[in-house]
PDB file of C-alpha atoms in Angstrom:
ATOM      1  CA  MET U   1     139.618 114.414  80.710  1.00 38.00           C
ATOM      2  CA  PRO U   2     136.790 113.424  83.759  1.00 38.00           C
ATOM      3  CA  GLU U   3     138.053 112.041  86.497  1.00 40.00           C
ATOM      4  CA  ILE U   4     136.105 108.408  86.773  1.00 36.00           C
ATOM      5  CA  MET U   5     135.711 107.362  90.822  1.00 37.00           C
ATOM      6  CA  MET U   6     133.617 104.764  91.836  1.00 40.00           C
ATOM      7  CA  SER U   7     130.649 105.163  94.324  1.00 48.00           C
ATOM      8  CA  ASP U   8     128.618 103.099  96.591  1.00 62.00           C
ATOM      9  CA  HIS U   9     126.276 104.739  97.034  1.00 75.00           C
ATOM     10  CA  PRO U  10     123.202 103.858  94.324  1.00 90.00           C
ATOM     11  CA  ARG U  11     120.524 106.040  93.949  1.00 95.00           C
ATOM     12  CA  VAL U  12     117.702 105.354  96.232  1.00 98.00           C
ATOM     13  CA  THR U  13     114.596 107.556  95.458  1.00 98.00           C
ATOM     14  CA  VAL U  14     111.631 107.570  98.588  1.00 98.00           C
ATOM     15  CA  LEU U  15     108.201 109.505  98.380  1.00 99.00           C
ATOM     16  CA  GLN U  16     107.301 110.691 101.868  1.00 98.00           C
ATOM     17  CA  HIS U  17     103.458 111.395 102.507  1.00 98.00           C
ATOM     18  CA  SER U  18     103.498 112.875 105.831  1.00 98.00           C
ATOM     19  CA  SER U  19     105.705 115.552 108.099  1.00 98.00           C
ATOM     20  CA  ASP U  20     105.514 112.841 110.558  1.00 98.00           C
ATOM     21  CA  VAL U  21     105.984 110.140 108.888  1.00 98.00           C
ATOM     22  CA  PRO U  22     109.902 110.095 107.743  1.00 98.00           C
ATOM     23  CA  LEU U  23     113.085 107.843 107.640  1.00 98.00           C
ATOM     24  CA  ASP U  24     113.648 108.528 110.482  1.00 98.00           C
ATOM     25  CA  ARG U  25     116.205 105.329 111.820  1.00 98.00           C
ATOM     26  CA  PHE U  26     116.540 104.199 108.121  1.00 98.00           C
ATOM     27  CA  ALA U  27     118.100 107.739 107.351  1.00 97.00           C
ATOM     28  CA  ARG U  28     121.431 106.281 108.659  1.00 96.00           C
ATOM     29  CA  THR U  29     121.276 104.014 105.741  1.00 96.00           C
ATOM     30  CA  PHE U  30     120.175 105.922 103.394  1.00 96.00           C
ATOM     31  CA  THR U  31     122.153 108.752 103.176  1.00 95.00           C
ATOM     32  CA  ALA U  32     122.791 109.772  99.839  1.00 93.00           C
ATOM     33  CA  ALA U  33     117.969 109.466  99.110  1.00 97.00           C
ATOM     34  CA  ARG U  34     116.436 111.960  97.754  1.00 98.00           C
ATOM     35  CA  VAL U  35     113.697 112.364  99.249  1.00 98.00           C
ATOM     36  CA  VAL U  36     110.232 113.556  97.759  1.00 98.00           C
ATOM     37  CA  ARG U  37     107.879 115.211  99.713  1.00 98.00           C
ATOM     38  CA  LEU U  38     104.648 114.779  98.164  1.00 98.00           C
ATOM     39  CA  PHE U  39     102.915 116.455 101.466  1.00 98.00           C
ATOM     40  CA  ALA U  40     104.592 119.739 100.542  1.00 98.00           C
ATOM     41  CA  GLY U  41     103.957 119.673  97.011  1.00 98.00           C
ATOM     42  CA  ASP U  42     106.620 117.008  95.432  1.00 98.00           C
ATOM     43  CA  PRO U  43     105.553 116.719  91.743  1.00 98.00           C
ATOM     44  CA  VAL U  44     105.960 112.147  91.362  1.00 98.00           C
ATOM     45  CA  PRO U  45     108.416 111.567  90.058  1.00 98.00           C
ATOM     46  CA  ALA U  46     108.358 109.719  86.824  1.00 98.00           C
ATOM     47  CA  LEU U  47     109.801 105.912  86.609  1.00 98.00           C
ATOM     48  CA  GLU U  48     113.273 107.032  84.557  1.00 97.00           C
ATOM     49  CA  GLU U  49     113.684 109.937  87.955  1.00 98.00           C
ATOM     50  CA  CYS U  50     113.416 107.477  90.636  1.00 98.00           C
ATOM     51  CA  GLY U  51     117.686 106.189  89.660  1.00 97.00           C
ATOM     52  CA  ASP U  52     118.496 103.137  90.728  1.00 98.00           C
ATOM     53  CA  GLY U  53     116.112 102.015  93.929  1.00 98.00           C
ATOM     54  CA  LEU U  54     112.173 103.371  95.179  1.00 98.00           C
ATOM     55  CA  VAL U  55     111.127 103.586  98.950  1.00 98.00           C
ATOM     56  CA  VAL U  56     107.231 104.497  99.369  1.00 99.00           C
ATOM     57  CA  LEU U  57     106.725 105.365 102.836  1.00 99.00           C
ATOM     58  CA  GLY U  58     103.893 105.580 105.286  1.00 98.00           C
ATOM     59  CA  GLY U  59     100.937 107.982 105.615  1.00 98.00           C
ATOM     60  CA  GLN U  60      98.271 109.227 107.756  1.00 97.00           C
ATOM     61  CA  MET U  61      96.156 109.166 104.619  1.00 98.00           C
ATOM     62  CA  ASN U  62      94.468 105.717 103.362  1.00 98.00           C
ATOM     63  CA  ALA U  63      95.596 103.928 100.303  1.00 98.00           C
ATOM     64  CA  TYR U  64      92.369 104.876  98.466  1.00 98.00           C
ATOM     65  CA  ALA U  65      91.870 108.468  99.482  1.00 98.00           C
ATOM     66  CA  ASP U  66      92.429 110.320  96.785  1.00 98.00           C
ATOM     67  CA  ASP U  67      90.611 113.483  97.540  1.00 98.00           C
ATOM     68  CA  ASP U  68      92.909 114.013 100.671  1.00 97.00           C
ATOM     69  CA  ALA U  69      95.811 113.357  98.679  1.00 98.00           C
ATOM     70  CA  PRO U  70      95.779 114.127  94.738  1.00 98.00           C
ATOM     71  CA  TRP U  71      98.984 112.453  94.383  1.00 98.00           C
ATOM     72  CA  LEU U  72      98.097 109.043  94.941  1.00 98.00           C
ATOM     73  CA  PRO U  73      96.460 107.320  91.531  1.00 98.00           C
ATOM     74  CA  ALA U  74     100.800 108.684  90.550  1.00 98.00           C
ATOM     75  CA  VAL U  75     102.388 106.970  93.435  1.00 99.00           C
ATOM     76  CA  ARG U  76     100.142 103.573  92.549  1.00 98.00           C
ATOM     77  CA  SER U  77     100.820 104.047  88.858  1.00 98.00           C
ATOM     78  CA  LEU U  78     104.626 104.841  89.467  1.00 98.00           C
ATOM     79  CA  LEU U  79     104.621 101.509  91.452  1.00 98.00           C
ATOM     80  CA  ALA U  80     102.841  99.209  89.234  1.00 98.00           C
ATOM     81  CA  ARG U  81     105.777 100.856  86.554  1.00 98.00           C
ATOM     82  CA  ALA U  82     108.162  99.815  88.820  1.00 98.00           C
ATOM     83  CA  VAL U  83     107.633  96.271  89.519  1.00 98.00           C
ATOM     84  CA  GLY U  84     107.082  96.030  85.276  1.00 98.00           C
ATOM     85  CA  ALA U  85     110.550  97.559  84.547  1.00 98.00           C
ATOM     86  CA  GLY U  86     111.681  95.580  87.441  1.00 98.00           C
ATOM     87  CA  LEU U  87     112.983  98.087  90.208  1.00 98.00           C
ATOM     88  CA  PRO U  88     113.742  96.792  93.647  1.00 98.00           C
ATOM     89  CA  THR U  89     111.030  98.918  94.646  1.00 98.00           C
ATOM     90  CA  LEU U  90     109.913  99.078  99.279  1.00 99.00           C
ATOM     91  CA  GLY U  91     106.441  99.683 100.401  1.00 99.00           C
ATOM     92  CA  ILE U  92     106.061 100.491 104.199  1.00 99.00           C
ATOM     93  CA  CYS U  93     102.114  99.949 105.971  1.00 98.00           C
ATOM     94  CA  LEU U  94     100.745 103.239 103.470  1.00 98.00           C
ATOM     95  CA  GLY U  95     103.601 102.502 101.126  1.00 98.00           C
ATOM     96  CA  ALA U  96     102.830  98.783 100.939  1.00 99.00           C
ATOM     97  CA  GLN U  97      99.222  99.143 100.859  1.00 98.00           C
ATOM     98  CA  LEU U  98      99.157 101.508  97.618  1.00 99.00           C
ATOM     99  CA  LEU U  99     102.174  98.448  96.030  1.00 98.00           C
ATOM    100  CA  ALA U 100      98.712  95.824  96.612  1.00 98.00           C
ATOM    101  CA  VAL U 101      96.811  98.317  94.698  1.00 98.00           C
ATOM    102  CA  ALA U 102      98.807  98.935  92.676  1.00 98.00           C
ATOM    103  CA  GLY U 103      98.908  95.257  91.639  1.00 98.00           C
ATOM    104  CA  GLY U 104      94.997  94.476  91.828  1.00 98.00           C
ATOM    105  CA  GLY U 105      95.353  94.329  94.774  1.00 98.00           C
ATOM    106  CA  ALA U 106      92.823  95.024  97.991  1.00 98.00           C
ATOM    107  CA  VAL U 107      93.375  96.998 101.142  1.00 98.00           C
ATOM    108  CA  GLN U 108      90.027  97.326 103.919  1.00 98.00           C
ATOM    109  CA  VAL U 109      89.411 100.613 105.200  1.00 98.00           C
ATOM    110  CA  ALA U 110      89.269 100.691 109.631  1.00 97.00           C
ATOM    111  CA  ALA U 111      89.698  97.001 109.056  1.00 97.00           C
ATOM    112  CA  PRO U 112      87.487  94.933 111.880  1.00 96.00           C
ATOM    113  CA  PRO U 113      90.534  93.829 114.076  1.00 95.00           C
ATOM    114  CA  GLY U 114      91.584  97.053 114.387  1.00 96.00           C
ATOM    115  CA  ARG U 115      93.724  99.068 115.121  1.00 97.00           C
ATOM    116  CA  GLU U 116      97.359  97.389 115.575  1.00 98.00           C
ATOM    117  CA  ALA U 117      99.302  99.617 117.856  1.00 98.00           C
ATOM    118  CA  GLY U 118     103.057  98.578 119.423  1.00 98.00           C
ATOM    119  CA  VAL U 119     105.285  95.951 119.132  1.00 98.00           C
ATOM    120  CA  VAL U 120     104.041  93.544 117.585  1.00 98.00           C
ATOM    121  CA  ASP U 121     105.332  89.768 116.474  1.00 97.00           C
ATOM    122  CA  VAL U 122     105.661  89.582 112.994  1.00 97.00           C
ATOM    123  CA  HIS U 123     105.692  85.383 111.811  1.00 96.00           C
ATOM    124  CA  TRP U 124     107.872  84.257 109.125  1.00 95.00           C
ATOM    125  CA  ARG U 125     106.591  81.912 106.027  1.00 94.00           C
ATOM    126  CA  ALA U 126     108.454  79.733 104.249  1.00 92.00           C
ATOM    127  CA  GLU U 127     109.176  81.689 101.510  1.00 94.00           C
ATOM    128  CA  ALA U 128     110.819  84.350 103.682  1.00 95.00           C
ATOM    129  CA  LEU U 129     113.804  82.346 103.627  1.00 94.00           C
ATOM    130  CA  ALA U 130     114.612  83.049  99.692  1.00 95.00           C
ATOM    131  CA  ASP U 131     113.344  86.975  99.991  1.00 97.00           C
ATOM    132  CA  PRO U 132     116.456  89.170  99.075  1.00 97.00           C
ATOM    133  CA  VAL U 133     115.261  91.873 101.731  1.00 98.00           C
ATOM    134  CA  LEU U 134     113.238  89.487 104.422  1.00 98.00           C
ATOM    135  CA  ALA U 135     115.499  86.962 104.586  1.00 96.00           C
ATOM    136  CA  PRO U 136     118.052  88.114 106.966  1.00 97.00           C
ATOM    137  CA  LEU U 137     115.306  89.057 109.210  1.00 97.00           C
ATOM    138  CA  ALA U 138     114.500  85.514 108.586  1.00 95.00           C
ATOM    139  CA  ARG U 139     117.675  84.055 109.927  1.00 95.00           C
ATOM    140  CA  ALA U 140     117.796  86.685 112.410  1.00 96.00           C
ATOM    141  CA  ALA U 141     114.820  84.955 114.171  1.00 94.00           C
ATOM    142  CA  GLY U 142     116.967  81.565 114.252  1.00 91.00           C
ATOM    143  CA  ALA U 143     115.405  80.684 110.573  1.00 88.00           C
ATOM    144  CA  THR U 144     117.796  78.078 108.883  1.00 85.00           C
ATOM    145  CA  CYS U 145     115.452  75.689 106.757  1.00 86.00           C
ATOM    146  CA  GLU U 146     111.259  76.164 105.740  1.00 84.00           C
ATOM    147  CA  GLU U 147     111.745  74.052 108.860  1.00 83.00           C
ATOM    148  CA  ASP U 148     112.551  76.938 111.123  1.00 82.00           C
ATOM    149  CA  VAL U 149     109.696  78.995 109.829  1.00 80.00           C
ATOM    150  CA  ASP U 150     106.423  76.867 111.750  1.00 72.00           C
ATOM    151  CA  GLY U 151     108.266  77.149 115.032  1.00 71.00           C
ATOM    152  CA  PRO U 152     106.503  79.584 117.323  1.00 74.00           C
ATOM    153  CA  ALA U 153     109.634  81.038 118.179  1.00 75.00           C
ATOM    154  CA  CYS U 154     110.503  82.353 114.345  1.00 85.00           C
ATOM    155  CA  VAL U 155     109.181  85.925 114.882  1.00 95.00           C
ATOM    156  CA  THR U 156     110.901  89.818 114.873  1.00 97.00           C
ATOM    157  CA  PRO U 157     109.289  92.120 116.519  1.00 98.00           C
ATOM    158  CA  VAL U 158     108.307  94.470 114.975  1.00 98.00           C
ATOM    159  CA  VAL U 159     106.958  98.446 115.006  1.00 98.00           C
ATOM    160  CA  SER U 160     102.995  98.698 113.756  1.00 98.00           C
ATOM    161  CA  MET U 161     100.728 101.261 113.308  1.00 98.00           C
ATOM    162  CA  HIS U 162      97.686 101.229 111.148  1.00 98.00           C
ATOM    163  CA  SER U 163      93.882 100.528 111.593  1.00 97.00           C
ATOM    164  CA  ASP U 164      93.840 100.167 107.754  1.00 98.00           C
ATOM    165  CA  ALA U 165      95.082  96.254 105.794  1.00 98.00           C
ATOM    166  CA  VAL U 166      95.819  94.815 102.495  1.00 98.00           C
ATOM    167  CA  ILE U 167      92.993  92.220 102.589  1.00 98.00           C
ATOM    168  CA  GLU U 168      94.028  91.018  98.940  1.00 98.00           C
ATOM    169  CA  LEU U 169      96.962  90.355  97.293  1.00 98.00           C
ATOM    170  CA  PRO U 170      98.601  91.068  93.248  1.00 98.00           C
ATOM    171  CA  GLN U 171      98.327  88.164  91.682  1.00 97.00           C
ATOM    172  CA  GLY U 172     101.429  86.305  91.229  1.00 97.00           C
ATOM    173  CA  ALA U 173     102.357  87.887  94.412  1.00 98.00           C
ATOM    174  CA  ARG U 174     104.223  86.006  97.036  1.00 98.00           C
ATOM    175  CA  TRP U 175     102.995  85.898 100.570  1.00 97.00           C
ATOM    176  CA  LEU U 176     105.803  86.479 103.194  1.00 97.00           C
ATOM    177  CA  GLY U 177     104.942  86.991 106.733  1.00 96.00           C
ATOM    178  CA  TRP U 178     102.171  87.502 109.146  1.00 96.00           C
ATOM    179  CA  SER U 179     100.609  88.137 112.089  1.00 97.00           C
ATOM    180  CA  ASP U 180      97.954  87.471 115.700  1.00 96.00           C
ATOM    181  CA  ALA U 181      95.717  90.333 113.856  1.00 97.00           C
ATOM    182  CA  TYR U 182      96.561  90.781 109.877  1.00 98.00           C
ATOM    183  CA  PRO U 183      97.981  87.701 108.120  1.00 97.00           C
ATOM    184  CA  TYR U 184      99.571  89.831 105.397  1.00 98.00           C
ATOM    185  CA  GLN U 185     102.490  91.744 107.308  1.00 98.00           C
ATOM    186  CA  ALA U 186     104.701  91.142 104.062  1.00 98.00           C
ATOM    187  CA  PHE U 187     104.462  90.228 100.457  1.00 98.00           C
ATOM    188  CA  ARG U 188     106.180  90.261  97.595  1.00 98.00           C
ATOM    189  CA  TRP U 189     104.815  91.292  93.928  1.00 98.00           C
ATOM    190  CA  GLY U 190     108.008  90.492  91.928  1.00 98.00           C
ATOM    191  CA  SER U 191     110.321  93.759  91.853  1.00 98.00           C
ATOM    192  CA  ALA U 192     108.951  95.097  94.895  1.00 98.00           C
ATOM    193  CA  LEU U 193     108.540  94.301  98.585  1.00 98.00           C
ATOM    194  CA  GLY U 194     105.455  95.051 100.765  1.00 99.00           C
ATOM    195  CA  VAL U 195     105.924  95.576 104.844  1.00 99.00           C
ATOM    196  CA  GLN U 196     102.539  96.241 106.964  1.00 98.00           C
ATOM    197  CA  PHE U 197     105.028  97.288 109.770  1.00 98.00           C
ATOM    198  CA  HIS U 198     106.904  99.846 110.055  1.00 98.00           C
ATOM    199  CA  PRO U 199     111.239  98.932 110.254  1.00 98.00           C
ATOM    200  CA  GLU U 200     112.269 102.514 110.108  1.00 98.00           C
ATOM    201  CA  ALA U 201     110.493 103.876 113.209  1.00 98.00           C
ATOM    202  CA  SER U 202     112.169 104.715 116.594  1.00 98.00           C
ATOM    203  CA  PRO U 203     110.919 104.240 120.018  1.00 98.00           C
ATOM    204  CA  SER U 204     110.073 108.573 119.935  1.00 98.00           C
ATOM    205  CA  LEU U 205     108.157 108.347 116.849  1.00 98.00           C
ATOM    206  CA  ALA U 206     106.445 105.266 118.092  1.00 98.00           C
ATOM    207  CA  VAL U 207     105.221 106.975 120.645  1.00 98.00           C
ATOM    208  CA  ARG U 208     104.837 110.470 118.076  1.00 98.00           C
ATOM    209  CA  TRP U 209     102.306 108.724 116.622  1.00 98.00           C
ATOM    210  CA  ALA U 210     100.492 107.419 119.129  1.00 98.00           C
ATOM    211  CA  LEU U 211     100.073 110.363 121.638  1.00 98.00           C
ATOM    212  CA  GLY U 212      97.976 111.300 118.273  1.00 96.00           C
ATOM    213  CA  GLU U 213      95.508 108.626 118.398  1.00 96.00           C
ATOM    214  CA  THR U 214      92.466 108.203 120.645  1.00 96.00           C
ATOM    215  CA  ASP U 215      92.564 104.336 120.402  1.00 96.00           C
ATOM    216  CA  VAL U 216      96.071 103.935 121.437  1.00 98.00           C
ATOM    217  CA  ASP U 217      97.515 103.302 124.878  1.00 98.00           C
ATOM    218  CA  THR U 218     100.595 105.304 124.680  1.00 98.00           C
ATOM    219  CA  ALA U 219     101.844 104.625 127.581  1.00 98.00           C
ATOM    220  CA  SER U 220     101.836 100.377 126.572  1.00 98.00           C
ATOM    221  CA  VAL U 221     103.401 102.024 123.091  1.00 98.00           C
ATOM    222  CA  HIS U 222     106.363 103.827 125.063  1.00 98.00           C
ATOM    223  CA  ALA U 223     107.232 100.695 127.065  1.00 98.00           C
ATOM    224  CA  GLN U 224     107.129  98.337 124.292  1.00 98.00           C
ATOM    225  CA  VAL U 225     109.220 100.256 121.913  1.00 98.00           C
ATOM    226  CA  THR U 226     111.086 101.088 124.975  1.00 98.00           C
ATOM    227  CA  ALA U 227     111.906  97.231 126.272  1.00 98.00           C
ATOM    228  CA  HIS U 228     112.642  96.052 122.688  1.00 98.00           C
ATOM    229  CA  ASP U 229     114.707  98.828 121.472  1.00 98.00           C
ATOM    230  CA  ALA U 230     117.874  96.996 120.606  1.00 98.00           C
ATOM    231  CA  GLY U 231     115.757  94.410 118.528  1.00 98.00           C
ATOM    232  CA  LEU U 232     114.498  96.623 117.019  1.00 98.00           C
ATOM    233  CA  ALA U 233     116.859  98.882 115.589  1.00 98.00           C
ATOM    234  CA  ARG U 234     119.223  95.881 114.535  1.00 98.00           C
ATOM    235  CA  THR U 235     116.103  94.493 112.479  1.00 98.00           C
ATOM    236  CA  ALA U 236     115.981  98.380 110.823  1.00 98.00           C
ATOM    237  CA  ASP U 237     119.141  97.769 110.010  1.00 98.00           C
ATOM    238  CA  LEU U 238     119.039  94.260 109.015  1.00 98.00           C
ATOM    239  CA  LEU U 239     116.208  95.187 106.048  1.00 98.00           C
ATOM    240  CA  ALA U 240     117.433  98.792 105.023  1.00 98.00           C
ATOM    241  CA  GLY U 241     120.913  96.819 104.263  1.00 97.00           C
ATOM    242  CA  ALA U 242     119.558  94.225 102.756  1.00 98.00           C
ATOM    243  CA  PHE U 243     117.264  96.064 100.576  1.00 98.00           C
ATOM    244  CA  LEU U 244     120.395  98.370  99.834  1.00 97.00           C
ATOM    245  CA  GLU U 245     122.201  95.105  98.632  1.00 97.00           C
ATOM    246  CA  GLN U 246     119.426  94.208  96.367  1.00 97.00           C
ATOM    247  CA  VAL U 247     119.151  97.794  94.523  1.00 97.00           C
ATOM    248  CA  ARG U 248     123.135  97.870  94.461  1.00 96.00           C
ATOM    249  CA  ALA U 249     123.094  93.876  92.735  1.00 95.00           C
ATOM    250  CA  ALA U 250     120.164  95.247  90.617  1.00 94.00           C
ATOM    251  CA  VAL U 251     122.472  98.038  89.197  1.00 88.00           C
ATOM    252  CA  GLY U 252     125.958  96.139  89.615  1.00 80.00           C
ATOM    253  CA  HIS U 253     127.250  99.073  91.715  1.00 49.00           C
ATOM    254  CA  PRO U 254     129.501 100.097  92.897  1.00 45.00           C
ATOM    255  CA  VAL U 255     128.986 102.355  89.928  1.00 38.00           C
ATOM    256  CA  GLU U 256     131.439 105.133  87.371  1.00 38.00           C
ATOM    257  CA  VAL U 257     131.021 109.135  88.861  1.00 35.00           C
ATOM    258  CA  ALA U 258     131.714 111.475  86.131  1.00 34.00           C
ATOM    259  CA  LEU U 259     133.498 114.745  87.655  1.00 34.00           C
ATOM    260  CA  GLY U 260     134.781 117.696  86.055  1.00 35.00           C
ATOM    261  CA  GLN U 261     137.436 119.130  86.131  1.00 34.00           C
ATOM    262  CA  ALA U 262     138.730 122.178  88.565  1.00 33.00           C
ATOM    263  CA  GLY U 263     139.693 125.635  86.812  1.00 32.00           C
TER     264      GLY U 263
END
């Protein structure tokens, strides 16, 4: 008879589009994640291969760059199927943009406000207080009720590095957060959350990205992410932990794992 043990680690699949956009800080929460390196030729998994949750990271390409990244159509299709199946999903930056497009929304490449780089303040909308993943961030920013969310002090500093932006949400999506430059910093479409910012990015990764952009003041980015490091780390842990709890709740973890007998 196989031995039965309880596991507290849901099966999460992570899609990585670019070698320089990894899980980074999220790796300490998603310790058992399966990372699919699309940039290295790994195939986009089928929905049934994604396990209990799906994370789609950012990348250097835009959401419509199918010629440069031929796996993008399959990712958009997977995102639509994930929402249809109720699979907990998190899209970050490019991942959020792909989610919007998959749901019939739209992304503007090289949006007129220009590149949003460094640490920016995300303002929460009242709907964020009811979101299973973003509610802990809104509460940490001081929101205990809808009236608090409208206050100017109810903001969460986050790492940002993008020039493309969501300009139209999927039909039925809930708008959850905004910044001074870009309105759609966070939205939920069914079981999927999209965030334009980079909660997973450590200071060293943010500076690495800044060095690769000619329109970014790297010294300013370094100063910002260093000054806010403790708060950014807390935000990363809160968001990743809340998403993992959403995954656990969706599948009723802990789960039973069968182990074969030795010998």
